[in-house]
Amino acid sequence: MSLAIENVRKDIRMRAEADKMMSTAWLFIYIIPIVSIILTVFSIALGPAAFVPLMGLSWILIFVSFIVQIVLIYKLVKRRNTHFRRQSFLFEDVVNAIRDLAAKKGVDVQIPISSCERIIREAKAEETEKNAVLWAILSAIIFIASWYVYYFLMKDFYKHERREDGFWEDISRALAACGITMPLPRREAPIPDRSFILYLILTIITLGIFGIYWLYVLIKDPNEHFKYHIIVEDQLLRQLESVVI
């Protein structure tokens, strides 16, 4: 039993590296092109003397925007991959820990555990890793590629969270059969099923302005998801450790 719990503990410790909180300061990436346009207009209006330095600064900002776009997409895709991978390890180890606990107490938890194992298999089949470097570069070179990245980041986390909710409910039932009460906290900000088509249309007709909000939710939704993980995982670990003690 102690080995199974130690594995769960290790999975939880991976949280600091795998589940990176991202700042909404990344939204300033949308301001860089705007500043570049303003500098271009001023360089033309102020005449030849100001044209060269201002246009030079404008091109520098465009280059910076290009690099920041690559870094941002890379970080968004990478944290998707690392979180999904960590959760896969965590779920498998939690199932093993509860199996050991049920065997120790002589109770049958086959039904909820079988449901958990099915969820794990579904996650492995659907939550395949995306190449963060490749998609970061493609998004910077081919603008449409960034829309696809936004699509799978938005949809994958929504499906992931719904799948996870079912897993925790089954785990709660299995623990109850073992005589352990683990009430699940309510999600403060569950990820909604956002419409990709609607977001894309709004971004196009607003000339990219709605894209600021779109990027905001791509940063915020996983942040809120990770906060819920902290609460549930710490609560689960305390319950499992109390059995050993």
PDB file of C-alpha atoms in Angstrom:
ATOM      1  CA  MET A   1       0.000   0.000   0.000  1.00  0.00           C
ATOM      2  CA  SER A   2       2.824   2.438   0.880  1.00  0.00           C
ATOM      3  CA  LEU A   3       4.443   1.956  -2.561  1.00  0.00           C
ATOM      4  CA  ALA A   4       1.187   2.772  -4.380  1.00  0.00           C
ATOM      5  CA  ILE A   5       0.706   5.920  -2.299  1.00  0.00           C
ATOM      6  CA  GLU A   6       4.326   6.933  -2.853  1.00  0.00           C
ATOM      7  CA  ASN A   7       3.711   6.758  -6.615  1.00  0.00           C
ATOM      8  CA  VAL A   8       0.656   8.999  -6.206  1.00  0.00           C
ATOM      9  CA  ARG A   9       2.760  11.384  -4.148  1.00  0.00           C
ATOM     10  CA  LYS A  10       5.403  11.514  -6.890  1.00  0.00           C
ATOM     11  CA  ASP A  11       2.751  12.229  -9.524  1.00  0.00           C
ATOM     12  CA  ILE A  12       1.458  15.103  -7.442  1.00  0.00           C
ATOM     13  CA  ARG A  13       4.958  16.515  -7.002  1.00  0.00           C
ATOM     14  CA  MET A  14       5.269  16.601 -10.794  1.00  0.00           C
ATOM     15  CA  ARG A  15       2.560  19.275 -10.741  1.00  0.00           C
ATOM     16  CA  ALA A  16       5.029  22.134 -10.333  1.00  0.00           C
ATOM     17  CA  GLU A  17       6.736  21.332 -13.631  1.00  0.00           C
ATOM     18  CA  ALA A  18       3.867  19.830 -15.628  1.00  0.00           C
ATOM     19  CA  ASP A  19       0.984  22.192 -14.787  1.00  0.00           C
ATOM     20  CA  LYS A  20       2.419  25.619 -15.527  1.00  0.00           C
ATOM     21  CA  MET A  21       0.284  28.622 -14.675  1.00  0.00           C
ATOM     22  CA  MET A  22       0.572  31.245 -17.408  1.00  0.00           C
ATOM     23  CA  SER A  23       0.195  34.975 -16.965  1.00  0.00           C
ATOM     24  CA  THR A  24      -2.396  36.937 -18.906  1.00  0.00           C
ATOM     25  CA  ALA A  25       0.451  39.391 -19.608  1.00  0.00           C
ATOM     26  CA  TRP A  26       0.949  37.300 -22.759  1.00  0.00           C
ATOM     27  CA  LEU A  27      -2.043  39.218 -24.151  1.00  0.00           C
ATOM     28  CA  PHE A  28       0.339  42.107 -24.826  1.00  0.00           C
ATOM     29  CA  ILE A  29       1.429  40.166 -27.901  1.00  0.00           C
ATOM     30  CA  TYR A  30      -1.571  41.787 -29.625  1.00  0.00           C
ATOM     31  CA  ILE A  31      -0.332  45.277 -28.775  1.00  0.00           C
ATOM     32  CA  ILE A  32       3.009  44.866 -30.574  1.00  0.00           C
ATOM     33  CA  PRO A  33       1.572  44.922 -34.136  1.00  0.00           C
ATOM     34  CA  ILE A  34      -0.623  47.892 -33.217  1.00  0.00           C
ATOM     35  CA  VAL A  35       2.404  49.856 -32.001  1.00  0.00           C
ATOM     36  CA  SER A  36       4.222  48.896 -35.202  1.00  0.00           C
ATOM     37  CA  ILE A  37       1.384  50.279 -37.332  1.00  0.00           C
ATOM     38  CA  ILE A  38       1.330  53.511 -35.328  1.00  0.00           C
ATOM     39  CA  LEU A  39       5.068  53.941 -35.792  1.00  0.00           C
ATOM     40  CA  THR A  40       4.702  53.385 -39.530  1.00  0.00           C
ATOM     41  CA  VAL A  41       2.002  56.065 -39.767  1.00  0.00           C
ATOM     42  CA  PHE A  42       4.115  58.517 -37.751  1.00  0.00           C
ATOM     43  CA  SER A  43       7.195  57.829 -39.865  1.00  0.00           C
ATOM     44  CA  ILE A  44       5.269  58.773 -43.003  1.00  0.00           C
ATOM     45  CA  ALA A  45       3.655  61.825 -41.406  1.00  0.00           C
ATOM     46  CA  LEU A  46       6.880  63.206 -39.921  1.00  0.00           C
ATOM     47  CA  GLY A  47       8.814  63.062 -43.141  1.00  0.00           C
ATOM     48  CA  PRO A  48      12.157  61.636 -44.317  1.00  0.00           C
ATOM     49  CA  ALA A  49      14.097  62.599 -41.183  1.00  0.00           C
ATOM     50  CA  ALA A  50      11.957  60.385 -38.951  1.00  0.00           C
ATOM     51  CA  PHE A  51      11.153  57.738 -41.546  1.00  0.00           C
ATOM     52  CA  VAL A  52      14.298  55.620 -41.264  1.00  0.00           C
ATOM     53  CA  PRO A  53      14.555  55.366 -37.442  1.00  0.00           C
ATOM     54  CA  LEU A  54      10.817  54.868 -36.906  1.00  0.00           C
ATOM     55  CA  MET A  55      10.504  52.293 -39.668  1.00  0.00           C
ATOM     56  CA  GLY A  56      13.560  50.537 -38.270  1.00  0.00           C
ATOM     57  CA  LEU A  57      11.910  50.389 -34.853  1.00  0.00           C
ATOM     58  CA  SER A  58       8.699  49.176 -36.484  1.00  0.00           C
ATOM     59  CA  TRP A  59      10.513  46.277 -38.156  1.00  0.00           C
ATOM     60  CA  ILE A  60      12.204  45.393 -34.877  1.00  0.00           C
ATOM     61  CA  LEU A  61       8.783  45.203 -33.209  1.00  0.00           C
ATOM     62  CA  ILE A  62       7.464  42.995 -36.011  1.00  0.00           C
ATOM     63  CA  PHE A  63      10.414  40.648 -35.497  1.00  0.00           C
ATOM     64  CA  VAL A  64       9.816  40.621 -31.718  1.00  0.00           C
ATOM     65  CA  SER A  65       6.133  39.841 -32.313  1.00  0.00           C
ATOM     66  CA  PHE A  66       7.145  36.951 -34.560  1.00  0.00           C
ATOM     67  CA  ILE A  67       9.414  35.474 -31.876  1.00  0.00           C
ATOM     68  CA  VAL A  68       6.914  36.000 -29.062  1.00  0.00           C
ATOM     69  CA  GLN A  69       4.206  34.276 -31.127  1.00  0.00           C
ATOM     70  CA  ILE A  70       6.430  31.231 -31.523  1.00  0.00           C
ATOM     71  CA  VAL A  71       7.245  31.126 -27.810  1.00  0.00           C
ATOM     72  CA  LEU A  72       3.608  31.572 -26.774  1.00  0.00           C
ATOM     73  CA  ILE A  73       2.245  28.785 -28.972  1.00  0.00           C
ATOM     74  CA  TYR A  74       5.069  26.524 -27.855  1.00  0.00           C
ATOM     75  CA  LYS A  75       4.280  27.117 -24.184  1.00  0.00           C
ATOM     76  CA  LEU A  76       0.521  26.606 -24.669  1.00  0.00           C
ATOM     77  CA  VAL A  77       0.953  23.316 -26.523  1.00  0.00           C
ATOM     78  CA  LYS A  78       3.708  22.077 -24.228  1.00  0.00           C
ATOM     79  CA  ARG A  79       1.691  22.564 -21.044  1.00  0.00           C
ATOM     80  CA  ARG A  80      -1.206  20.710 -22.677  1.00  0.00           C
ATOM     81  CA  ASN A  81       1.109  17.780 -23.342  1.00  0.00           C
ATOM     82  CA  THR A  82       2.796  17.773 -19.945  1.00  0.00           C
ATOM     83  CA  HIS A  83      -0.476  18.041 -18.032  1.00  0.00           C
ATOM     84  CA  PHE A  84      -2.160  15.261 -19.981  1.00  0.00           C
ATOM     85  CA  ARG A  85       0.901  13.044 -19.505  1.00  0.00           C
ATOM     86  CA  ARG A  86       1.089  13.710 -15.759  1.00  0.00           C
ATOM     87  CA  GLN A  87      -2.598  13.074 -15.276  1.00  0.00           C
ATOM     88  CA  SER A  88      -2.322   9.749 -17.093  1.00  0.00           C
ATOM     89  CA  PHE A  89       0.357   8.634 -14.606  1.00  0.00           C
ATOM     90  CA  LEU A  90      -1.645   9.996 -11.685  1.00  0.00           C
ATOM     91  CA  PHE A  91      -4.875   8.258 -12.656  1.00  0.00           C
ATOM     92  CA  GLU A  92      -3.178   4.898 -13.134  1.00  0.00           C
ATOM     93  CA  ASP A  93      -1.415   5.170  -9.765  1.00  0.00           C
ATOM     94  CA  VAL A  94      -4.607   6.281  -7.989  1.00  0.00           C
ATOM     95  CA  VAL A  95      -6.422   3.234  -9.367  1.00  0.00           C
ATOM     96  CA  ASN A  96      -3.604   0.961  -8.168  1.00  0.00           C
ATOM     97  CA  ALA A  97      -3.648   2.568  -4.723  1.00  0.00           C
ATOM     98  CA  ILE A  98      -7.389   2.058  -4.349  1.00  0.00           C
ATOM     99  CA  ARG A  99      -7.142  -1.526  -5.586  1.00  0.00           C
ATOM    100  CA  ASP A 100      -4.607  -2.194  -2.831  1.00  0.00           C
ATOM    101  CA  LEU A 101      -6.791  -0.444  -0.274  1.00  0.00           C
ATOM    102  CA  ALA A 102      -9.876  -2.435  -1.325  1.00  0.00           C
ATOM    103  CA  ALA A 103      -7.943  -5.705  -1.139  1.00  0.00           C
ATOM    104  CA  LYS A 104      -6.727  -4.787   2.337  1.00  0.00           C
ATOM    105  CA  LYS A 105     -10.260  -4.041   3.502  1.00  0.00           C
ATOM    106  CA  GLY A 106     -11.788  -6.964   1.616  1.00  0.00           C
ATOM    107  CA  VAL A 107     -14.321  -4.908  -0.352  1.00  0.00           C
ATOM    108  CA  ASP A 108     -15.346  -5.066  -4.011  1.00  0.00           C
ATOM    109  CA  VAL A 109     -14.666  -1.917  -6.026  1.00  0.00           C
ATOM    110  CA  GLN A 110     -14.566  -3.546  -9.440  1.00  0.00           C
ATOM    111  CA  ILE A 111     -17.433  -1.560 -10.973  1.00  0.00           C
ATOM    112  CA  PRO A 112     -16.141   1.989 -10.260  1.00  0.00           C
ATOM    113  CA  ILE A 113     -12.539   0.953 -10.910  1.00  0.00           C
ATOM    114  CA  SER A 114     -13.468  -0.607 -14.257  1.00  0.00           C
ATOM    115  CA  SER A 115     -15.122   2.678 -15.206  1.00  0.00           C
ATOM    116  CA  CYS A 116     -11.948   4.551 -14.198  1.00  0.00           C
ATOM    117  CA  GLU A 117      -9.801   2.256 -16.304  1.00  0.00           C
ATOM    118  CA  ARG A 118     -12.034   2.837 -19.301  1.00  0.00           C
ATOM    119  CA  ILE A 119     -11.656   6.592 -18.862  1.00  0.00           C
ATOM    120  CA  ILE A 120      -7.867   6.162 -18.739  1.00  0.00           C
ATOM    121  CA  ARG A 121      -7.922   4.172 -21.993  1.00  0.00           C
ATOM    122  CA  GLU A 122     -10.103   6.788 -23.678  1.00  0.00           C
ATOM    123  CA  ALA A 123      -7.749   9.553 -22.551  1.00  0.00           C
ATOM    124  CA  LYS A 124      -4.707   7.721 -23.930  1.00  0.00           C
ATOM    125  CA  ALA A 125      -6.475   7.250 -27.261  1.00  0.00           C
ATOM    126  CA  GLU A 126      -7.694  10.835 -27.630  1.00  0.00           C
ATOM    127  CA  GLU A 127      -5.141  12.937 -25.750  1.00  0.00           C
ATOM    128  CA  THR A 128      -2.213  12.148 -28.010  1.00  0.00           C
ATOM    129  CA  GLU A 129       0.812  14.404 -27.806  1.00  0.00           C
ATOM    130  CA  LYS A 130       1.090  17.377 -30.149  1.00  0.00           C
ATOM    131  CA  ASN A 131       4.514  18.499 -31.331  1.00  0.00           C
ATOM    132  CA  ALA A 132       4.927  21.842 -29.561  1.00  0.00           C
ATOM    133  CA  VAL A 133       7.934  22.975 -31.609  1.00  0.00           C
ATOM    134  CA  LEU A 134       6.317  22.082 -34.930  1.00  0.00           C
ATOM    135  CA  TRP A 135       3.018  23.818 -34.201  1.00  0.00           C
ATOM    136  CA  ALA A 136       4.784  26.890 -32.812  1.00  0.00           C
ATOM    137  CA  ILE A 137       6.797  27.309 -36.010  1.00  0.00           C
ATOM    138  CA  LEU A 138       3.852  26.556 -38.305  1.00  0.00           C
ATOM    139  CA  SER A 139       1.665  29.073 -36.465  1.00  0.00           C
ATOM    140  CA  ALA A 140       4.240  31.794 -36.988  1.00  0.00           C
ATOM    141  CA  ILE A 141       4.742  31.014 -40.688  1.00  0.00           C
ATOM    142  CA  ILE A 142       1.214  29.973 -41.698  1.00  0.00           C
ATOM    143  CA  PHE A 143      -1.358  32.110 -39.898  1.00  0.00           C
ATOM    144  CA  ILE A 144      -4.194  29.617 -40.401  1.00  0.00           C
ATOM    145  CA  ALA A 145      -2.173  27.018 -38.474  1.00  0.00           C
ATOM    146  CA  SER A 146      -2.583  29.116 -35.325  1.00  0.00           C
ATOM    147  CA  TRP A 147      -6.362  28.748 -35.625  1.00  0.00           C
ATOM    148  CA  TYR A 148      -6.021  24.974 -35.610  1.00  0.00           C
ATOM    149  CA  VAL A 149      -3.813  25.205 -32.510  1.00  0.00           C
ATOM    150  CA  TYR A 150      -6.457  27.369 -30.842  1.00  0.00           C
ATOM    151  CA  TYR A 151      -9.058  24.798 -31.871  1.00  0.00           C
ATOM    152  CA  PHE A 152      -7.409  21.752 -30.333  1.00  0.00           C
ATOM    153  CA  LEU A 153      -6.308  23.627 -27.209  1.00  0.00           C
ATOM    154  CA  MET A 154      -9.885  24.769 -26.616  1.00  0.00           C
ATOM    155  CA  LYS A 155     -11.575  21.452 -27.411  1.00  0.00           C
ATOM    156  CA  ASP A 156      -9.002  19.117 -25.870  1.00  0.00           C
ATOM    157  CA  PHE A 157      -9.134  20.780 -22.457  1.00  0.00           C
ATOM    158  CA  TYR A 158     -12.940  20.803 -22.479  1.00  0.00           C
ATOM    159  CA  LYS A 159     -13.139  17.062 -23.247  1.00  0.00           C
ATOM    160  CA  HIS A 160     -10.311  16.379 -20.830  1.00  0.00           C
ATOM    161  CA  GLU A 161     -12.130  18.097 -17.980  1.00  0.00           C
ATOM    162  CA  ARG A 162     -15.426  16.288 -18.628  1.00  0.00           C
ATOM    163  CA  ARG A 163     -13.544  12.979 -18.709  1.00  0.00           C
ATOM    164  CA  GLU A 164     -11.757  13.898 -15.500  1.00  0.00           C
ATOM    165  CA  ASP A 165     -15.018  14.732 -13.708  1.00  0.00           C
ATOM    166  CA  GLY A 166     -16.272  11.220 -14.413  1.00  0.00           C
ATOM    167  CA  PHE A 167     -13.025   9.740 -13.128  1.00  0.00           C
ATOM    168  CA  TRP A 168     -13.144  11.607  -9.815  1.00  0.00           C
ATOM    169  CA  GLU A 169     -16.778  10.623  -9.299  1.00  0.00           C
ATOM    170  CA  ASP A 170     -15.904   6.948  -9.776  1.00  0.00           C
ATOM    171  CA  ILE A 171     -12.927   7.287  -7.448  1.00  0.00           C
ATOM    172  CA  SER A 172     -15.166   8.887  -4.829  1.00  0.00           C
ATOM    173  CA  ARG A 173     -17.540   5.899  -5.065  1.00  0.00           C
ATOM    174  CA  ALA A 174     -14.671   3.429  -4.787  1.00  0.00           C
ATOM    175  CA  LEU A 175     -13.335   5.230  -1.714  1.00  0.00           C
ATOM    176  CA  ALA A 176     -16.818   5.248  -0.169  1.00  0.00           C
ATOM    177  CA  ALA A 177     -16.945   1.448  -0.581  1.00  0.00           C
ATOM    178  CA  CYS A 178     -13.672   1.350   1.377  1.00  0.00           C
ATOM    179  CA  GLY A 179     -15.189   3.458   4.152  1.00  0.00           C
ATOM    180  CA  ILE A 180     -13.497   6.717   3.133  1.00  0.00           C
ATOM    181  CA  THR A 181     -15.550   9.836   2.479  1.00  0.00           C
ATOM    182  CA  MET A 182     -14.155  12.165  -0.150  1.00  0.00           C
ATOM    183  CA  PRO A 183     -16.657  14.857  -1.117  1.00  0.00           C
ATOM    184  CA  LEU A 184     -15.704  16.417  -4.432  1.00  0.00           C
ATOM    185  CA  PRO A 185     -15.390  20.212  -4.381  1.00  0.00           C
ATOM    186  CA  ARG A 186     -17.388  22.165  -6.933  1.00  0.00           C
ATOM    187  CA  ARG A 187     -15.460  23.618  -9.845  1.00  0.00           C
ATOM    188  CA  GLU A 188     -15.443  27.388  -9.528  1.00  0.00           C
ATOM    189  CA  ALA A 189     -14.865  27.904 -13.256  1.00  0.00           C
ATOM    190  CA  PRO A 190     -15.631  24.781 -15.315  1.00  0.00           C
ATOM    191  CA  ILE A 191     -14.401  24.930 -18.909  1.00  0.00           C
ATOM    192  CA  PRO A 192     -17.413  25.537 -21.190  1.00  0.00           C
ATOM    193  CA  ASP A 193     -17.896  23.945 -24.602  1.00  0.00           C
ATOM    194  CA  ARG A 194     -16.863  27.012 -26.561  1.00  0.00           C
ATOM    195  CA  SER A 195     -17.784  27.207 -30.247  1.00  0.00           C
ATOM    196  CA  PHE A 196     -14.685  27.300 -32.434  1.00  0.00           C
ATOM    197  CA  ILE A 197     -16.682  28.519 -35.460  1.00  0.00           C
ATOM    198  CA  LEU A 198     -18.229  31.375 -33.470  1.00  0.00           C
ATOM    199  CA  TYR A 199     -14.875  32.441 -32.036  1.00  0.00           C
ATOM    200  CA  LEU A 200     -13.277  32.305 -35.490  1.00  0.00           C
ATOM    201  CA  ILE A 201     -16.041  34.381 -37.103  1.00  0.00           C
ATOM    202  CA  LEU A 202     -15.933  36.966 -34.299  1.00  0.00           C
ATOM    203  CA  THR A 203     -12.144  37.204 -34.632  1.00  0.00           C
ATOM    204  CA  ILE A 204     -12.375  37.759 -38.392  1.00  0.00           C
ATOM    205  CA  ILE A 205     -15.195  40.335 -38.358  1.00  0.00           C
ATOM    206  CA  THR A 206     -13.530  42.309 -35.528  1.00  0.00           C
ATOM    207  CA  LEU A 207     -10.232  42.321 -37.455  1.00  0.00           C
ATOM    208  CA  GLY A 208      -8.527  40.297 -34.755  1.00  0.00           C
ATOM    209  CA  ILE A 209      -9.747  42.228 -31.716  1.00  0.00           C
ATOM    210  CA  PHE A 210     -11.843  39.296 -30.443  1.00  0.00           C
ATOM    211  CA  GLY A 211      -8.674  37.214 -30.739  1.00  0.00           C
ATOM    212  CA  ILE A 212      -7.458  38.941 -27.583  1.00  0.00           C
ATOM    213  CA  TYR A 213     -10.314  37.379 -25.630  1.00  0.00           C
ATOM    214  CA  TRP A 214      -9.791  34.046 -27.385  1.00  0.00           C
ATOM    215  CA  LEU A 215      -6.169  33.974 -26.260  1.00  0.00           C
ATOM    216  CA  TYR A 216      -7.277  35.027 -22.775  1.00  0.00           C
ATOM    217  CA  VAL A 217      -9.527  31.969 -22.359  1.00  0.00           C
ATOM    218  CA  LEU A 218      -6.806  29.674 -23.719  1.00  0.00           C
ATOM    219  CA  ILE A 219      -4.594  30.916 -20.898  1.00  0.00           C
ATOM    220  CA  LYS A 220      -7.242  31.180 -18.189  1.00  0.00           C
ATOM    221  CA  ASP A 221      -9.150  27.905 -18.667  1.00  0.00           C
ATOM    222  CA  PRO A 222      -6.167  25.599 -18.033  1.00  0.00           C
ATOM    223  CA  ASN A 223      -5.078  27.817 -15.116  1.00  0.00           C
ATOM    224  CA  GLU A 224      -8.473  27.282 -13.453  1.00  0.00           C
ATOM    225  CA  HIS A 225      -8.326  23.581 -14.313  1.00  0.00           C
ATOM    226  CA  PHE A 226      -4.945  23.259 -12.595  1.00  0.00           C
ATOM    227  CA  LYS A 227      -6.229  25.043  -9.477  1.00  0.00           C
ATOM    228  CA  TYR A 228      -8.960  22.412  -9.140  1.00  0.00           C
ATOM    229  CA  HIS A 229      -6.342  19.683  -9.459  1.00  0.00           C
ATOM    230  CA  ILE A 230      -4.451  21.110  -6.499  1.00  0.00           C
ATOM    231  CA  ILE A 231      -7.542  20.934  -4.288  1.00  0.00           C
ATOM    232  CA  VAL A 232      -8.643  17.425  -5.304  1.00  0.00           C
ATOM    233  CA  GLU A 233      -5.191  15.842  -5.406  1.00  0.00           C
ATOM    234  CA  ASP A 234      -4.142  17.190  -2.010  1.00  0.00           C
ATOM    235  CA  GLN A 235      -7.438  16.050  -0.504  1.00  0.00           C
ATOM    236  CA  LEU A 236      -7.073  12.587  -2.040  1.00  0.00           C
ATOM    237  CA  LEU A 237      -3.494  12.204  -0.827  1.00  0.00           C
ATOM    238  CA  ARG A 238      -4.486  13.168   2.723  1.00  0.00           C
ATOM    239  CA  GLN A 239      -7.258  10.543   2.682  1.00  0.00           C
ATOM    240  CA  LEU A 240      -4.950   7.802   1.403  1.00  0.00           C
ATOM    241  CA  GLU A 241      -2.182   8.703   3.871  1.00  0.00           C
ATOM    242  CA  SER A 242      -4.666   8.661   6.758  1.00  0.00           C
ATOM    243  CA  VAL A 243      -5.459   5.019   5.982  1.00  0.00           C
ATOM    244  CA  VAL A 244      -1.792   4.067   6.185  1.00  0.00           C
ATOM    245  CA  ILE A 245      -1.247   6.008   9.399  1.00  0.00           C
TER     246      ILE A 245
END
